[in-house]
Short mmCIF file of C-alpha atoms in Angstrom, two decimals:
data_model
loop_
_atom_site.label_atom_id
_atom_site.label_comp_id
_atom_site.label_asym_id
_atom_site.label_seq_id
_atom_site.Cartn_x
_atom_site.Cartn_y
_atom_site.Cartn_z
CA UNK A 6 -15.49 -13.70 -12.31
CA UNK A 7 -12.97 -14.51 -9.50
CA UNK A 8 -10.27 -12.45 -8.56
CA UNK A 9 -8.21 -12.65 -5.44
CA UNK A 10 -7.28 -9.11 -4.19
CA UNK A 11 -5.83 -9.64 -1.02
CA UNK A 12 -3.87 -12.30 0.74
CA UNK A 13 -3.35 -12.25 4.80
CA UNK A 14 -2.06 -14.88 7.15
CA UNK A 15 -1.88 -15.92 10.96
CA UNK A 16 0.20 -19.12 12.17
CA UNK A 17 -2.30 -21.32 11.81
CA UNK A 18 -4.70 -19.66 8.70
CA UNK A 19 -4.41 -18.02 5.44
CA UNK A 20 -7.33 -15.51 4.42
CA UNK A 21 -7.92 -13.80 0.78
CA UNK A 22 -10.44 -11.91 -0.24
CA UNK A 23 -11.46 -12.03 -3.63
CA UNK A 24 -13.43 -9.95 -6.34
CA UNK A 25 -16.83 -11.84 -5.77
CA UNK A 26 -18.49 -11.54 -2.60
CA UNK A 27 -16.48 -14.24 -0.54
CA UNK A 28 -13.56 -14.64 1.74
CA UNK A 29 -11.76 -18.06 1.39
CA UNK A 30 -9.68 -19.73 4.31
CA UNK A 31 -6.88 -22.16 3.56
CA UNK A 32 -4.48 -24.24 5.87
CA UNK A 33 -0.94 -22.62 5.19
CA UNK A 34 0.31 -26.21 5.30
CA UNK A 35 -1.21 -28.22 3.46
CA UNK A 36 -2.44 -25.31 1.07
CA UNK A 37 -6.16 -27.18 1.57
CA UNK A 38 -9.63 -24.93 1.27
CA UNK A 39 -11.25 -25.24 4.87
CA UNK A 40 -13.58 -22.93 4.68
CA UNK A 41 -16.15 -20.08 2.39
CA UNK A 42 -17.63 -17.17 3.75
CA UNK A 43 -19.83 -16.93 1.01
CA UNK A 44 -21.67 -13.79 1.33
CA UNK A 45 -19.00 -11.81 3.56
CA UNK A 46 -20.53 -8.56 1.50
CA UNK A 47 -22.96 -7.59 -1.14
CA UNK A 48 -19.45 -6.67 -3.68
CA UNK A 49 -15.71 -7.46 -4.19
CA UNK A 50 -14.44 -7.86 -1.61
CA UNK A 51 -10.77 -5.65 -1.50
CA UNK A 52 -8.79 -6.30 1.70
CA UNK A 53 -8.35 -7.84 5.08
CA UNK A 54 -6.76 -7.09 8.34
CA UNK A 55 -6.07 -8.96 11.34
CA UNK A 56 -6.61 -7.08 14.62
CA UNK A 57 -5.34 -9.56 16.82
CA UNK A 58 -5.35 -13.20 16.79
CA UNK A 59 -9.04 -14.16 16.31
CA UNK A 60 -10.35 -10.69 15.28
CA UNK A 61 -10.08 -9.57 12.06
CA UNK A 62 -11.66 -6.84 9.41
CA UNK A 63 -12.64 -7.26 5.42
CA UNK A 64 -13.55 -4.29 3.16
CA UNK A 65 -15.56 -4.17 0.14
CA UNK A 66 -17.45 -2.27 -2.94
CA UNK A 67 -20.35 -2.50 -0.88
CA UNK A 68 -18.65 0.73 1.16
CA UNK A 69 -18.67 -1.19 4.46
CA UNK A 70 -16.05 -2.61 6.27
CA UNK A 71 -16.78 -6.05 8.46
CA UNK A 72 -15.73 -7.42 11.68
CA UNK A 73 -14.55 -10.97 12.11
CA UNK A 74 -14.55 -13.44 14.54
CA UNK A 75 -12.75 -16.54 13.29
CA UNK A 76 -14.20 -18.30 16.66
CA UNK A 77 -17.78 -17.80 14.72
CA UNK A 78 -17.51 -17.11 11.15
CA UNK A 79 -21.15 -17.83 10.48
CA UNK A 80 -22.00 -14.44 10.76
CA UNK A 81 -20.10 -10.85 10.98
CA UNK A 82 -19.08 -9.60 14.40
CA UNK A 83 -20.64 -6.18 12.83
CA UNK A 84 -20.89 -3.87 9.50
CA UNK A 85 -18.99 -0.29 9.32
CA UNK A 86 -20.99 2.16 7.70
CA UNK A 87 -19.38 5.44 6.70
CA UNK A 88 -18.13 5.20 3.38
CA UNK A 89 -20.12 6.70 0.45
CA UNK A 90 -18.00 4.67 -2.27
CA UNK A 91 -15.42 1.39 -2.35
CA UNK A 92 -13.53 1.02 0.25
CA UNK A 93 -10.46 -0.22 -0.51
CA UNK A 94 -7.64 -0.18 2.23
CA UNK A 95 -7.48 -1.29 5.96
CA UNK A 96 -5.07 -0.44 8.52
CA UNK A 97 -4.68 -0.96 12.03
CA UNK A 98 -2.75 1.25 14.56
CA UNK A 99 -2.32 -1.20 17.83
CA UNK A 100 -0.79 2.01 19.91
CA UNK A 101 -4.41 2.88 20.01
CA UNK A 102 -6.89 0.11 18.30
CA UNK A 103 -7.61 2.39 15.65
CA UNK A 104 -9.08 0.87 12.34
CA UNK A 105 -7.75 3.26 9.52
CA UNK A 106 -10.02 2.39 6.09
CA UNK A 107 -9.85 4.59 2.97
CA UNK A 108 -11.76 4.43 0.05
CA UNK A 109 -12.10 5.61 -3.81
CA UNK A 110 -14.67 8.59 -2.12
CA UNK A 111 -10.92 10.35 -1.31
CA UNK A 112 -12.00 9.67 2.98
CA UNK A 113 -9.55 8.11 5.43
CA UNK A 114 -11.80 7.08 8.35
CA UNK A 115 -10.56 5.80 11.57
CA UNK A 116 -13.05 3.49 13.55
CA UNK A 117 -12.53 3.13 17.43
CA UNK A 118 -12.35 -0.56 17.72
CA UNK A 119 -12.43 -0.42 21.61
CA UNK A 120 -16.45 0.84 21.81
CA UNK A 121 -17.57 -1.68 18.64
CA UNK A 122 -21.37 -3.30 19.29
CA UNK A 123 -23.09 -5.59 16.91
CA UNK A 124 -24.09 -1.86 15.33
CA UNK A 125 -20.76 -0.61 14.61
CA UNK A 126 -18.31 1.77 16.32
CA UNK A 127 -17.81 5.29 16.33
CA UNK A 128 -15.89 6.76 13.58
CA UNK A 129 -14.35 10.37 12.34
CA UNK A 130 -13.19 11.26 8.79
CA UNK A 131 -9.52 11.58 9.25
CA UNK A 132 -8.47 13.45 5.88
CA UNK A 133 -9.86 13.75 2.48
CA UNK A 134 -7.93 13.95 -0.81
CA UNK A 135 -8.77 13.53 -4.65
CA UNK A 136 -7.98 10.80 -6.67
CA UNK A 137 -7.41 8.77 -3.66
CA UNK A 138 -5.47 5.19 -4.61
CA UNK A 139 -3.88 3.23 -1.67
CA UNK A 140 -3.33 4.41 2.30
CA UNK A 141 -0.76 2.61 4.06
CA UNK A 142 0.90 3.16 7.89
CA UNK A 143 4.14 2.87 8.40
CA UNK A 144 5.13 -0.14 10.82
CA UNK A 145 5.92 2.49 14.09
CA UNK A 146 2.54 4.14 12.59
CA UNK A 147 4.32 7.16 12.60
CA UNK A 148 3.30 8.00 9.15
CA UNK A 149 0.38 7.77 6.87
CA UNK A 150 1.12 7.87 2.73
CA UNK A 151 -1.41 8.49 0.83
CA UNK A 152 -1.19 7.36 -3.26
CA UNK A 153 -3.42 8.95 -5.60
CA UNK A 154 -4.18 8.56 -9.59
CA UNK A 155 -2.89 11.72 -10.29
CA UNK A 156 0.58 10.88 -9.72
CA UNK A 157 0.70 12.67 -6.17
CA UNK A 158 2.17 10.56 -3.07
CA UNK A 159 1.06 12.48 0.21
CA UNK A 160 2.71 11.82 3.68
CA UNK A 161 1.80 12.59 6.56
CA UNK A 162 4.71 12.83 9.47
CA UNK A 163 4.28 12.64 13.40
CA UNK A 164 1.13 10.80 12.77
CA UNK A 165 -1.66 11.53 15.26
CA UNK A 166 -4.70 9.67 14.30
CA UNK A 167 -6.98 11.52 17.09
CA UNK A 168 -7.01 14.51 15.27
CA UNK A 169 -8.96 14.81 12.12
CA UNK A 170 -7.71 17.13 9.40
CA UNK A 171 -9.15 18.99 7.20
CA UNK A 172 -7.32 20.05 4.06
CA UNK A 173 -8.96 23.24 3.44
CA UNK A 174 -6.97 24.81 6.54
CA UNK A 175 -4.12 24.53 4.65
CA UNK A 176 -3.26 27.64 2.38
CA UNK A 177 -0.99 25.77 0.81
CA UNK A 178 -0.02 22.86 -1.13
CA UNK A 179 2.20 22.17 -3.88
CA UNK A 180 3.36 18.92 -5.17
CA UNK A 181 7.54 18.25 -5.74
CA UNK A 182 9.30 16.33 -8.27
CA UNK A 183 13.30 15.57 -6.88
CA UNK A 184 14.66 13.80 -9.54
CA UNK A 185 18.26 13.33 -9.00
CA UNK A 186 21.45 14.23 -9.91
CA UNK A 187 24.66 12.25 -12.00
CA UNK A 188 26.45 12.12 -8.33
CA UNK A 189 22.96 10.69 -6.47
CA UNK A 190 22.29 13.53 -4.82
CA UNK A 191 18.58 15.55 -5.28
CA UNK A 192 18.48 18.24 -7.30
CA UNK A 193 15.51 21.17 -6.25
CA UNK A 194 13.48 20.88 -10.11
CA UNK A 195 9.94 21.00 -10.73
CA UNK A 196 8.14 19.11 -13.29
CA UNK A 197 6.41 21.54 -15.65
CA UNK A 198 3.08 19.49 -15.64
CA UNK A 199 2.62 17.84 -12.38
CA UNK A 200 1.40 20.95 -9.93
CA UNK A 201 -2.29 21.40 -10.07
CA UNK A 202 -2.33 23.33 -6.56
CA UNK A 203 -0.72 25.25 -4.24
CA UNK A 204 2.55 27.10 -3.77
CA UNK A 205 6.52 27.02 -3.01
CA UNK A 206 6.54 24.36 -0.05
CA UNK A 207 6.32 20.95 -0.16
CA UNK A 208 5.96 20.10 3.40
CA UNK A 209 3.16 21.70 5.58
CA UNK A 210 3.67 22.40 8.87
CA UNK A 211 -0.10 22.56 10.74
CA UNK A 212 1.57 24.52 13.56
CA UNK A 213 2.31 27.67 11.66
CA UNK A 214 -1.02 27.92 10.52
CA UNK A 215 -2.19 27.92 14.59
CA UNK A 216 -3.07 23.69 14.38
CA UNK A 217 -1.44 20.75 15.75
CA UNK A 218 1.98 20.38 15.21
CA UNK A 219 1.30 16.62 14.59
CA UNK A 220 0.59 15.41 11.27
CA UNK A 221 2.82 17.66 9.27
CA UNK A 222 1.78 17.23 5.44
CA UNK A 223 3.95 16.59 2.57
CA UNK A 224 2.95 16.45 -0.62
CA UNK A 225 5.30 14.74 -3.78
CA UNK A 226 5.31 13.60 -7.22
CA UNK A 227 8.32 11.15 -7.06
CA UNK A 228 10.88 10.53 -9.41
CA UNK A 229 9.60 7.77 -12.41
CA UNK A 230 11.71 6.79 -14.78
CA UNK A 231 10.74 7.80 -18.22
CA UNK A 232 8.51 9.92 -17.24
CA UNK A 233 10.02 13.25 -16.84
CA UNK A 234 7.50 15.20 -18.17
CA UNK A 235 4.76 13.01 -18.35
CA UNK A 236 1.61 12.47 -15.54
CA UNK A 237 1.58 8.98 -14.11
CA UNK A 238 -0.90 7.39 -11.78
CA UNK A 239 0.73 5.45 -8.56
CA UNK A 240 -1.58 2.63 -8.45
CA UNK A 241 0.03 0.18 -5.61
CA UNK A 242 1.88 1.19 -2.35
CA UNK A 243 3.45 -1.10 -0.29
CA UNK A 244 5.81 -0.42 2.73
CA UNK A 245 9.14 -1.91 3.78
CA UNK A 246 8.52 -4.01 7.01
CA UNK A 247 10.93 -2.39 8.63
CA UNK A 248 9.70 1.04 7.59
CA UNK A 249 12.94 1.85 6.02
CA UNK A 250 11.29 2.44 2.52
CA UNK A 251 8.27 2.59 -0.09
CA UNK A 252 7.42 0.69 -2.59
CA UNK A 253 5.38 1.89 -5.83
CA UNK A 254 3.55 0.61 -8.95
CA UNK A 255 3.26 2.93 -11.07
CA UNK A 256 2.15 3.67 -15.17
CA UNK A 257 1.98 6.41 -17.27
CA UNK A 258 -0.76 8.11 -18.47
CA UNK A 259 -0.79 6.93 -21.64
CA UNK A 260 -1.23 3.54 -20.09
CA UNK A 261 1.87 2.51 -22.12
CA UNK A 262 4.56 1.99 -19.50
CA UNK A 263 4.98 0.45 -15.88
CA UNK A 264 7.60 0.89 -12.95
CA UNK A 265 7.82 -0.71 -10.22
CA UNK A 266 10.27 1.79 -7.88
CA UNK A 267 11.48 1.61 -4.59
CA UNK A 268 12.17 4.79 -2.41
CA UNK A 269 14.38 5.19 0.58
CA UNK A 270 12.55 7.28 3.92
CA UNK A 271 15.13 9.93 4.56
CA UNK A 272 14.89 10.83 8.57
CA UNK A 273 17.49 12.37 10.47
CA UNK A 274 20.25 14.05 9.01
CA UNK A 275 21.11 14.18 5.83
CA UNK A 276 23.28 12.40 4.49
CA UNK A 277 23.48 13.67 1.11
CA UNK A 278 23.50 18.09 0.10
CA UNK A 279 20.43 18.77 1.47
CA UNK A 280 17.48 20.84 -0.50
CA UNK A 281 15.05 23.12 0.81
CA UNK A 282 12.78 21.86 1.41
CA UNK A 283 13.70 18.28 1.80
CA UNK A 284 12.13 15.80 -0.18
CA UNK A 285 11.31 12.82 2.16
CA UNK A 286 11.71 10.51 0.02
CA UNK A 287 14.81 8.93 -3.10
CA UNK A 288 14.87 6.59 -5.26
CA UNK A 289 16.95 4.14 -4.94
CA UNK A 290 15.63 1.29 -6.92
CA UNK A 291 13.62 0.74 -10.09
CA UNK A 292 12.41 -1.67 -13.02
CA UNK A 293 10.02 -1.53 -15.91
CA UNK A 294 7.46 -4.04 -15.64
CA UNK A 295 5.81 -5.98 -18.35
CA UNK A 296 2.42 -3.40 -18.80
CA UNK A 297 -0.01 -6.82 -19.45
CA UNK A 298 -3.15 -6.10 -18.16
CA UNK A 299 -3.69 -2.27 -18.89
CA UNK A 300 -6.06 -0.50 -16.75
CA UNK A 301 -5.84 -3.44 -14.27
CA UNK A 302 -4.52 -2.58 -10.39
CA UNK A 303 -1.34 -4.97 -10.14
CA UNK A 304 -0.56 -5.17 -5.72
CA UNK A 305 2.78 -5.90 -5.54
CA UNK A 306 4.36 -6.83 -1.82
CA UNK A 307 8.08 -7.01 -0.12
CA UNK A 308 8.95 -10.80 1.38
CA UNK A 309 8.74 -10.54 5.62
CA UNK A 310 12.50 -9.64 6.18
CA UNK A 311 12.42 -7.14 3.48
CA UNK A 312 15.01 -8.86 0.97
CA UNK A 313 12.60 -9.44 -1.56
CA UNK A 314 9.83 -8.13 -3.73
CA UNK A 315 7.54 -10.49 -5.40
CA UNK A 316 6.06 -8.49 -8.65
CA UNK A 317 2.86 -9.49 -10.48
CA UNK A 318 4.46 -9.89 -14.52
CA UNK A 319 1.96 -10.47 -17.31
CA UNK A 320 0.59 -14.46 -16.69
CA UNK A 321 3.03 -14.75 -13.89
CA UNK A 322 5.38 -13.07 -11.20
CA UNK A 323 9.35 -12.50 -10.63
CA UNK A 324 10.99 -11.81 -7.35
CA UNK A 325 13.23 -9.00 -7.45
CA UNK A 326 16.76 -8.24 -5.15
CA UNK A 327 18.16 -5.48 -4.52
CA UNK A 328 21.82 -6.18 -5.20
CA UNK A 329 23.09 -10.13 -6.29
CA UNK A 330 22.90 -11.22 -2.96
CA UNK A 331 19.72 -10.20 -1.78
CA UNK A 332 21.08 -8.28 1.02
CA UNK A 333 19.20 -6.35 3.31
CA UNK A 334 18.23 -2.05 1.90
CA UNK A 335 20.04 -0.75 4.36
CA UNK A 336 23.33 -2.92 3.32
CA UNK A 337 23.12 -2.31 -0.02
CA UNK A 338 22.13 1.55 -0.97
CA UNK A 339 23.26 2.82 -3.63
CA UNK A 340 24.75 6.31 -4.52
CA UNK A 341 23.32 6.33 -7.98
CA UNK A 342 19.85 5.14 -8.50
CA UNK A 343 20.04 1.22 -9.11
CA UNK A 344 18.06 -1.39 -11.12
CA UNK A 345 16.01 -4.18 -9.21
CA UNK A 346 17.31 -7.73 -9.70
CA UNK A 347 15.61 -10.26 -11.27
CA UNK A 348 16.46 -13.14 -9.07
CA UNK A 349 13.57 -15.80 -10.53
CA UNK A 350 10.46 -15.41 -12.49
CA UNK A 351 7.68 -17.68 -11.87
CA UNK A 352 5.04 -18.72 -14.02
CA UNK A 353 1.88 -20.49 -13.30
CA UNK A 354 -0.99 -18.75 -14.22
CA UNK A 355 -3.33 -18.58 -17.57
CA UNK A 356 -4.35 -14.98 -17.15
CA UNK A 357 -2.95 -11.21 -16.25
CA UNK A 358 -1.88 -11.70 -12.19
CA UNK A 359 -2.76 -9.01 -10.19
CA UNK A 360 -1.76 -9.36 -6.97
CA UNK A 361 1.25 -11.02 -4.91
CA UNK A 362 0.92 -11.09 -1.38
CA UNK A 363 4.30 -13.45 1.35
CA UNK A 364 2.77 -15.12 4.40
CA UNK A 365 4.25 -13.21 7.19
CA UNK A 366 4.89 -16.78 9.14
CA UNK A 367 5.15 -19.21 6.26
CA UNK A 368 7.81 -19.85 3.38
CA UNK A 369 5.52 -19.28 1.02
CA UNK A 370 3.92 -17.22 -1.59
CA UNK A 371 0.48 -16.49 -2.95
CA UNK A 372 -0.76 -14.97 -6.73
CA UNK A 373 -3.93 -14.17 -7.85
CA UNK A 374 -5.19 -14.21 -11.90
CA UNK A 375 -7.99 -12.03 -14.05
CA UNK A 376 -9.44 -15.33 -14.50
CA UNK A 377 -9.52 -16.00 -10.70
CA UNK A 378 -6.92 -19.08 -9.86
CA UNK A 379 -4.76 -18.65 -7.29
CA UNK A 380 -1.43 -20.24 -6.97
CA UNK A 381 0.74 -21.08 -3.66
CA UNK A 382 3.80 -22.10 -3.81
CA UNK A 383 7.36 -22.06 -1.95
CA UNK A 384 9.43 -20.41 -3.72
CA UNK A 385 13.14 -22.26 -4.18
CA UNK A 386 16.44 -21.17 -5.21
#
């Protein structure tokens, strides 16, 4: 079977990965096939990054990560070792050439990319969490979020990827719910059943316990609609591209609902009555999604200037605005929490899609099936 997981692009190439053990290249013109890397890894293969212009990184179930040449694509620049499970994120801080991988073993690794050999690079286990889902940096990579299964979204703030943590130093950690108020504003509850650990703050400060005071650690369980007092497991994370917000999938634990939900980063001062301590994060935006597909992973992405989000929906996908006139977030926040707009749904597939993916240079969009089609197209309004 043939899945495509992940979709990347540079000016003059598109690159997806897919659930079989190949990486496909297309022209993002013509949409043509040029080439197959037909045994890129011994397992799905689950994402890509681009380092830089020629160089770029794919991660698989094999629990290695692979460097690419496209200049000679006949075989790998080199194999990461240092996973013991799927790896299934890749990241890339260019302030210091860090790779940042994290897997379903609960590790976030970072990989010195400026000492790689044909053998590998050296690498560090960054942090370690249960139920680990998705890792994503924040454009400035000031931040690292974390998504897990069990319904937790973990960020950490004044990111400093040259220091390694290690949760166990932490005496405490307690997960927040912030649902809010008729007026907008957050209200200070707990959900009954969504703590499994740790005490009254929500955002760890490594400095009072005699650490760094980089990489301060918060640790939520955000808002869902419908699901007051039920678990849910946050299964895709996407950031805006201008780090102003993220973006969730999300179902219940039932397995009998889905949400796709946008929250706003709230830096600086409030703007809103504050709570202590401050949630980081509000929900601005939401909408229930079609739940096709249960127990399937459905990656959902925002369009390159951030006015869009393109949403995998049963056999096809619908791009979603946050006001009428798909103006920009910051434009167009809300005081209450809103409903996404539906601006177009598109369908072209004959199975569940699963993942949605914009070309950052390109007009155009790419979707991936259970069956293992994908479909690109421009969208047009």
């Amino acid at each position: 079977m043939l899945r495509v997981c992940s979709f990347l692009d540079r000016s003059f190439i598109h690159i997806l990965a897919c659930e079989q053990t190949e990486v496909l290249l297309f022209d993002p013109i013509s949409s043509k096939h040029i080439k197959t890397l037909v045994e890129a890894h011994e397992d799905c293969v689950n994402n890509i990054r681009f380092l830089d212009n020629r160089l770029f990184a794919t991660c698989s179930d094999d629990t290695t990560i692979a460097l690419w040449d496209l200049r000679k694509l006949n075989s790998k620049v080199c194999s990461l070792h240092g996973h013991a499970s799927w790896v299934k994120n890749i990241e890339y801080d260019t302030n210091t050439r860090l790779l940042v991988t994290s897997g379903f073993d609960g590790n976030v690794i970072t990989w010195d990319t400026n000492r790689f050999t044909e053998d590998g690079c050296p690498h560090k286990k960054f942090f370690h969490t249960r139920y680990l889902m998705r890792m994503r940096l924040t454009p400035d990579c000031s931040k690292m979020l974390i998504s897990t299964s069990s319904g937790y979204l973990l960020i950490l703030h004044d990111l400093d990827l040259t220091q390694s943590l290690e949760v166990g130093s932490y005496r405490m950690l307690r997960a927040r719910r912030t649902p809010l108020s008729s007026d907008g504003s957050a209200s200070a509850s707990r959900s009954s059943g969504a703590p499994r650990q740790g005490n009254d703050s929500s955002k760890i400060h490594p400095h009072r316990e005699g650490l760094s005071p980089r990489n301060s650690l918060e640790v939520l369980t955000p808002e869902i609609p419908g699901e007051r007092d039920r678990g849910n497991c946050i299964t895709s994370l996407q950031l805006h591209p201008k780090g102003w917000a993220a973006l969730i999938r999300c179902s219940s634990n039932m397995d009998d609902q889905e949400w796709t939900c946008v929250y706003e980063f709230q830096d600086g001062s409030p703007t809103r009555p504050p709570v202590s301590p401050r949630c980081s994060l509000r929900l601005t935006h939401y909408i229930e999604e079609a739940n096709v597909g249960r127990g399937y992973i459905k990656e959902l992405c925002f369009s390159p200037d951030g006015r869009l989000i393109c949403s995998p929906y049963g056999y096809g996908v619908r791009l979603l605005s946050f006001d009428e006139n798909c103006m920009e977030l910051s434009d167009c926040l809300p005081v209450q929490t809103s409903c996404l707009r539906e601006v177009r749904s598109i369908y072209s597939h004959s199975d569940v899609v699963l993942t949605t993916k914009f070309s950052p240079t390109h007009c155009q969009l790419a979707s991936g099936c259970l069956s293992g089609r994908v479909a690109l197209y421009q969208p047009r309004f």
